[in-house]
Coordinates of C-alpha atoms in Angstrom, one line a residue:
M297 CA 21.1 -14.1 4.4
K298 CA 21.7 -10.9 6.4
I299 CA 19.5 -8.0 5.5
L300 CA 19.9 -4.4 6.6
V301 CA 16.8 -2.1 6.3
I302 CA 17.7 1.5 6.7
G303 CA 14.8 3.7 7.9
A304 CA 12.4 2.9 10.7
G305 CA 9.3 4.5 9.3
A306 CA 6.2 2.5 8.6
W307 CA 7.3 1.1 5.3
G308 CA 10.9 0.3 6.3
T309 CA 9.7 -1.4 9.5
A310 CA 7.0 -3.4 7.7
M311 CA 9.5 -4.8 5.2
A312 CA 11.9 -5.6 8.0
I313 CA 9.1 -7.5 9.7
S314 CA 8.3 -9.3 6.4
A315 CA 11.9 -10.3 5.8
A316 CA 12.3 -11.5 9.4
T317 CA 9.3 -13.8 9.2
H318 CA 10.6 -15.5 6.1
P319 CA 10.6 -19.4 6.4
D320 CA 14.4 -19.4 5.8
K321 CA 15.0 -17.5 9.0
R322 CA 16.7 -14.3 7.7
A323 CA 18.8 -12.2 10.1
V324 CA 17.3 -8.7 9.8
S325 CA 18.6 -5.4 11.2
L326 CA 16.4 -2.4 11.2
W327 CA 18.5 0.8 11.4
A328 CA 17.0 3.9 13.0
R329 CA 18.7 7.3 12.9
D330 CA 17.6 8.2 16.4
L331 CA 19.4 6.1 19.1
A332 CA 16.6 6.6 21.7
Q333 CA 14.0 5.5 19.2
A334 CA 16.0 2.4 18.3
Q335 CA 16.4 1.5 22.0
L336 CA 12.7 2.0 22.6
M337 CA 11.7 -0.2 19.7
Q338 CA 14.1 -2.9 20.6
A339 CA 12.9 -2.9 24.2
E340 CA 9.2 -2.8 23.3
R341 CA 9.7 -5.2 20.3
A342 CA 7.4 -2.9 18.3
N343 CA 7.3 0.4 16.4
S344 CA 4.5 2.0 18.4
R345 CA 4.7 5.3 16.5
Y346 CA 4.1 4.0 13.0
L347 CA 2.7 0.4 13.4
P348 CA 1.1 0.2 16.9
G349 CA 0.1 -3.2 18.1
I350 CA 2.3 -5.2 15.7
R351 CA 5.0 -7.2 17.4
F352 CA 8.5 -7.7 16.0
P353 CA 9.5 -11.3 15.1
E354 CA 12.5 -12.7 17.0
P355 CA 15.0 -12.5 14.1
L356 CA 14.5 -8.7 13.8
T357 CA 17.0 -6.5 15.7
V358 CA 16.7 -2.7 15.9
V359 CA 20.1 -1.0 15.6
S360 CA 21.5 2.6 15.4
G361 CA 24.9 4.3 15.3
D362 CA 27.5 3.7 12.5
V363 CA 25.4 2.6 9.6
M364 CA 28.4 1.7 7.5
A365 CA 29.5 -0.8 10.1
H366 CA 26.1 -2.6 9.8
A367 CA 26.2 -2.4 6.0
A368 CA 29.6 -4.1 5.9
T369 CA 28.2 -7.3 7.2
A370 CA 25.0 -7.3 5.2
D371 CA 24.1 -9.4 2.1
L372 CA 21.4 -7.0 1.0
I373 CA 20.7 -3.4 1.9
V374 CA 17.1 -2.0 1.7
L375 CA 16.5 1.7 1.8
G376 CA 13.2 2.5 3.5
T377 CA 13.7 6.3 3.4
P378 CA 11.6 8.9 1.5
M379 CA 12.6 9.9 -2.0
A380 CA 14.0 13.2 -0.7
A381 CA 16.7 11.3 1.1
L382 CA 17.6 8.8 -1.6
R383 CA 20.5 10.8 -3.2
Q384 CA 22.2 11.2 0.1
W385 CA 22.0 7.6 1.0
L386 CA 23.1 6.3 -2.4
G387 CA 26.1 8.6 -2.2
L388 CA 27.0 7.2 1.2
L389 CA 26.6 3.6 0.0
K390 CA 28.1 4.0 -3.5
D391 CA 31.1 1.7 -2.7
C392 CA 29.0 -1.2 -1.2
R393 CA 29.7 -4.6 -2.8
V394 CA 26.2 -5.9 -2.1
P395 CA 23.0 -4.9 -3.8
V396 CA 21.2 -1.8 -2.5
V397 CA 17.5 -1.4 -3.3
W398 CA 14.9 1.2 -2.4
L399 CA 11.3 1.3 -1.4
C400 CA 10.5 4.9 -2.1
K401 CA 8.3 6.0 -5.0
G402 CA 8.3 9.3 -6.9
F403 CA 10.5 11.6 -8.8
E404 CA 13.3 13.6 -7.2
A405 CA 12.3 17.2 -6.4
V406 CA 13.8 19.9 -8.4
P407 CA 15.8 22.5 -6.4
A408 CA 14.2 25.9 -6.1
D409 CA 17.2 27.5 -7.7
A410 CA 17.3 25.1 -10.7
A411 CA 17.2 26.4 -14.2
A412 CA 14.0 26.8 -16.1
G413 CA 12.9 23.5 -17.7
S414 CA 14.7 21.4 -15.1
Y415 CA 13.0 18.1 -14.1
G416 CA 13.2 15.5 -11.4
L417 CA 14.9 12.2 -11.8
M418 CA 13.6 8.7 -11.1
A419 CA 15.3 6.8 -8.4
H420 CA 17.4 4.6 -10.7
E421 CA 18.5 7.8 -12.6
V422 CA 19.6 9.3 -9.3
C423 CA 21.6 6.1 -8.7
Q424 CA 23.2 6.3 -12.1
Q425 CA 24.4 9.8 -11.2
V426 CA 25.8 9.3 -7.7
A427 CA 26.5 5.5 -7.5
P428 CA 26.9 4.2 -11.1
L429 CA 28.8 1.0 -10.0
L430 CA 26.2 0.0 -7.4
Q431 CA 24.1 -3.1 -8.0
S432 CA 20.7 -1.6 -7.3
G433 CA 17.0 -2.0 -7.8
A434 CA 13.5 -1.2 -6.6
L435 CA 10.9 -3.1 -4.7
S436 CA 7.5 -1.7 -5.5
G437 CA 3.8 -2.6 -6.0
P438 CA 0.4 -2.4 -4.3
S439 CA 1.0 -2.5 -0.6
F440 CA 0.1 -0.8 2.6
A441 CA 2.7 -1.0 5.4
A442 CA 0.2 -2.1 8.1
E443 CA -1.0 -5.1 6.0
V444 CA 2.5 -6.2 5.1
A445 CA 3.5 -6.0 8.8
R446 CA 0.4 -8.1 9.8
Q447 CA 1.4 -10.7 7.3
Q448 CA -1.7 -10.2 5.1
P449 CA -1.3 -11.5 1.5
T450 CA 0.7 -9.1 -0.6
A451 CA 2.3 -9.2 -4.1
L452 CA 5.2 -7.0 -5.0
V453 CA 7.5 -6.4 -8.0
A454 CA 11.3 -6.5 -7.8
A455 CA 12.8 -4.4 -10.6
S456 CA 16.4 -4.0 -11.6
A457 CA 18.5 -3.5 -14.7
H458 CA 21.3 -5.5 -13.0
E459 CA 21.4 -9.2 -13.5
G460 CA 20.6 -11.1 -10.4
V461 CA 19.3 -8.2 -8.2
S462 CA 15.6 -8.9 -8.9
E463 CA 16.2 -12.6 -8.2
L464 CA 17.9 -11.8 -5.0
L465 CA 14.9 -9.7 -3.9
V466 CA 12.6 -12.6 -4.8
S467 CA 14.7 -14.9 -2.6
A468 CA 14.8 -12.5 0.3
F469 CA 11.1 -11.6 0.5
H470 CA 9.0 -14.2 -1.3
G471 CA 7.3 -16.2 1.4
D472 CA 4.1 -17.5 2.8
A473 CA 2.3 -14.1 2.9
M474 CA 4.2 -12.3 0.1
R475 CA 4.7 -13.0 -3.5
V476 CA 7.5 -11.2 -5.3
Y477 CA 7.7 -11.1 -9.1
A478 CA 10.9 -10.2 -11.0
N479 CA 10.7 -7.4 -13.6
H480 CA 13.5 -5.9 -15.6
D481 CA 11.5 -2.8 -16.7
I482 CA 12.6 -0.5 -13.9
V483 CA 11.5 2.6 -15.8
G484 CA 7.9 1.3 -15.9
V485 CA 7.9 0.2 -12.3
E486 CA 9.2 3.5 -11.1
V487 CA 6.9 5.6 -13.3
G488 CA 3.9 3.6 -12.0
G489 CA 5.0 4.1 -8.4
A490 CA 5.3 7.9 -8.9
V491 CA 2.2 8.7 -10.9
K492 CA -0.3 6.6 -8.9
N493 CA 0.3 8.8 -5.8
V494 CA -0.8 11.9 -7.8
L495 CA -3.8 10.1 -9.2
A496 CA -4.8 9.0 -5.7
I497 CA -5.1 12.6 -4.6
A498 CA -7.4 13.3 -7.6
T499 CA -9.5 10.2 -6.7
G500 CA -9.8 11.2 -3.1
L501 CA -11.0 14.6 -4.2
C502 CA -13.6 12.9 -6.4
D503 CA -14.9 10.8 -3.6
G504 CA -14.8 13.6 -1.1
L505 CA -17.0 15.7 -3.4
A506 CA -19.4 12.7 -3.6
L507 CA -19.2 12.6 -7.4
G508 CA -20.1 8.9 -7.6
L509 CA -18.6 5.6 -8.6
N510 CA -18.9 6.4 -12.3
A511 CA -16.6 9.4 -11.9
R512 CA -14.2 7.4 -9.8
A513 CA -14.0 4.7 -12.5
A514 CA -13.4 7.2 -15.2
L515 CA -10.7 9.0 -13.2
V516 CA -8.8 5.8 -12.5
T517 CA -9.0 4.6 -16.1
R518 CA -8.0 7.9 -17.6
G519 CA -5.3 8.2 -15.0
L520 CA -3.9 4.8 -16.0
A521 CA -3.7 6.1 -19.6
E522 CA -1.8 9.2 -18.4
M523 CA 0.6 7.0 -16.5
T524 CA 1.2 4.7 -19.5
R525 CA 1.8 7.6 -21.9
L526 CA 4.5 9.0 -19.7
G527 CA 6.1 5.7 -19.0
V528 CA 6.3 4.7 -22.7
A529 CA 7.8 8.2 -23.6
L530 CA 10.5 7.6 -21.0
G531 CA 11.3 4.1 -22.4
A532 CA 9.1 1.8 -20.4
Q533 CA 7.2 -1.2 -21.7
A534 CA 3.4 -0.5 -22.0
E535 CA 2.5 -3.9 -20.6
T536 CA 4.2 -3.1 -17.3
F537 CA 1.3 -0.7 -16.5
M538 CA -1.2 -3.5 -16.6
G539 CA 0.7 -5.2 -13.8
L540 CA 1.2 -4.8 -10.1
S541 CA 3.3 -1.6 -10.2
G542 CA 0.8 0.0 -12.6
L543 CA -2.8 -0.9 -12.4
G544 CA -2.4 -2.8 -9.2
D545 CA -0.8 0.0 -7.3
L546 CA -3.1 2.6 -8.8
V547 CA -6.3 0.8 -7.7
L548 CA -5.0 0.2 -4.2
T549 CA -3.8 3.8 -3.6
A550 CA -6.7 5.5 -5.3
T551 CA -9.4 3.5 -3.5
G552 CA -7.9 2.1 -0.3
D553 CA -8.9 3.7 3.0
L554 CA -5.3 3.3 4.2
S555 CA -3.9 5.5 1.4
R556 CA -2.4 8.7 2.6
N557 CA -2.5 10.3 -0.8
R558 CA -6.2 9.5 -1.2
K559 CA -6.7 11.0 2.3
V560 CA -5.2 14.3 1.1
G561 CA -7.8 14.5 -1.6
L562 CA -10.6 13.7 0.8
L563 CA -9.4 16.4 3.2
L564 CA -9.1 19.0 0.5
A565 CA -12.6 18.2 -0.5
E566 CA -13.7 18.9 3.1
G567 CA -12.3 22.4 2.8
K568 CA -9.0 21.8 4.6
T569 CA -5.9 23.7 3.4
L570 CA -3.0 21.6 2.0
E571 CA -1.0 22.4 5.1
Q572 CA -3.8 21.2 7.4
A573 CA -4.3 18.1 5.3
V574 CA -0.6 17.1 5.3
T575 CA -0.1 17.9 9.0
S576 CA -3.1 15.8 10.0
L577 CA -1.6 12.7 8.4
G578 CA 1.4 12.3 10.5
H579 CA 3.1 10.5 7.7
V580 CA 4.6 11.5 4.3
A581 CA 2.2 11.6 1.4
E582 CA 4.5 11.3 -1.5
G583 CA 2.0 12.5 -4.1
V584 CA 2.0 16.0 -2.6
Y585 CA 5.7 16.4 -3.3
S586 CA 5.9 14.4 -6.5
A587 CA 3.0 15.9 -8.4
R588 CA 5.0 18.9 -9.7
T589 CA 8.0 16.7 -10.6
V590 CA 5.8 14.3 -12.5
L591 CA 4.2 17.1 -14.4
A592 CA 7.6 18.7 -15.2
R593 CA 8.9 15.4 -16.5
A594 CA 5.8 15.0 -18.7
R595 CA 6.3 18.4 -20.2
Q596 CA 10.0 17.7 -20.8
V597 CA 9.0 14.7 -23.0
G598 CA 5.9 16.4 -24.5
V599 CA 3.3 14.1 -22.8
E600 CA -0.1 15.6 -21.9
M601 CA -1.3 14.7 -18.4
P602 CA -4.5 16.7 -17.7
I603 CA -5.4 15.0 -14.4
T604 CA -1.9 15.6 -13.1
E605 CA -2.1 19.2 -14.2
T606 CA -5.3 19.7 -12.3
V607 CA -3.8 18.2 -9.2
V608 CA -0.8 20.5 -9.4
A609 CA -3.0 23.5 -9.9
L610 CA -5.1 22.4 -6.9
L611 CA -2.0 21.9 -4.6
D612 CA -0.5 25.2 -5.7
G613 CA -3.8 27.0 -4.8
A614 CA -4.3 28.1 -8.4
L615 CA -7.5 26.2 -8.8
P616 CA -10.3 26.0 -6.2
V617 CA -11.6 22.5 -5.2
T618 CA -15.0 23.2 -6.7
E619 CA -13.5 24.0 -10.1
A620 CA -11.1 21.1 -10.3
V621 CA -13.5 18.6 -11.7
Q622 CA -15.1 21.2 -14.0
S623 CA -11.7 21.8 -15.6
L624 CA -11.4 18.2 -16.5
M625 CA -15.0 17.8 -17.7
A626 CA -14.7 20.9 -19.9
R627 CA -12.0 19.3 -22.1
D628 CA -12.8 18.9 -25.8
P629 CA -14.1 15.5 -26.9
R630 CA -11.6 13.1 -28.4
G631 CA -11.0 9.4 -29.1
E632 CA -10.1 7.2 -26.2

């Protein structure tokens, strides 16, 4: 099997490494937009910028240039690009005869000039718009890029509405250090991947303010309820949110020290501005960009998400850090 991974950031590189260490000896190409970067990584056999100290396995080749020429010889194409670039890439690859899957999590941002009431789409909805004939899917679940690249035990979910795509992903990535489970509920998998990043910002804020483990547990649990309500309203299966792409990804991102979204919350609690927090990361924190789109989608289907609303108000500067928790605790009592 020949696999092309497009996007040489931390996550794309980590999945390329994972595929290249598969026992069945996959031939893996990691495509980088910048030729100089590609040549440097190929020479050093590492991505020193995003995954320092982790060597590339022998079957992994770093390439650049005409991406369609590389796509023409692949059996599977994996997009390791941010959500903001997904529409462009799917449009470019819309005529591919092999499956194209994405690693990004979130809802597409709404353009500034969009009409009132507009909302962002999930990745599979973007694909339906720009590449309706493409065999496609998502690879998601609780995972930090550095741990995947180091071959530490990881479990992911392969989701697709297309027959055979999930099974192909299982075949491509399921190996000694990675378990991959097929799931046909792509709505649930993508909602979980989007909302958990927003909730991780809230949990980081909670921990940064030293509110205690009771508060963290409450926030994660009620956050899971928010996630499930939104997912079910959008057509997902409720049980999906008790699995890897729901509860699993939420717990990892909300509590793990490698979580960029959690780090944003911690930095805001320290008194940093949002700009300072994002700049200090050096990586994309998807929750910062998807919080507003998650909330807009929730309002479109009439789902109440108070934690998400608080995060958006905090990120927009409409709510001071010290008042964020108070705004949640002041809500009227109700049944769980």
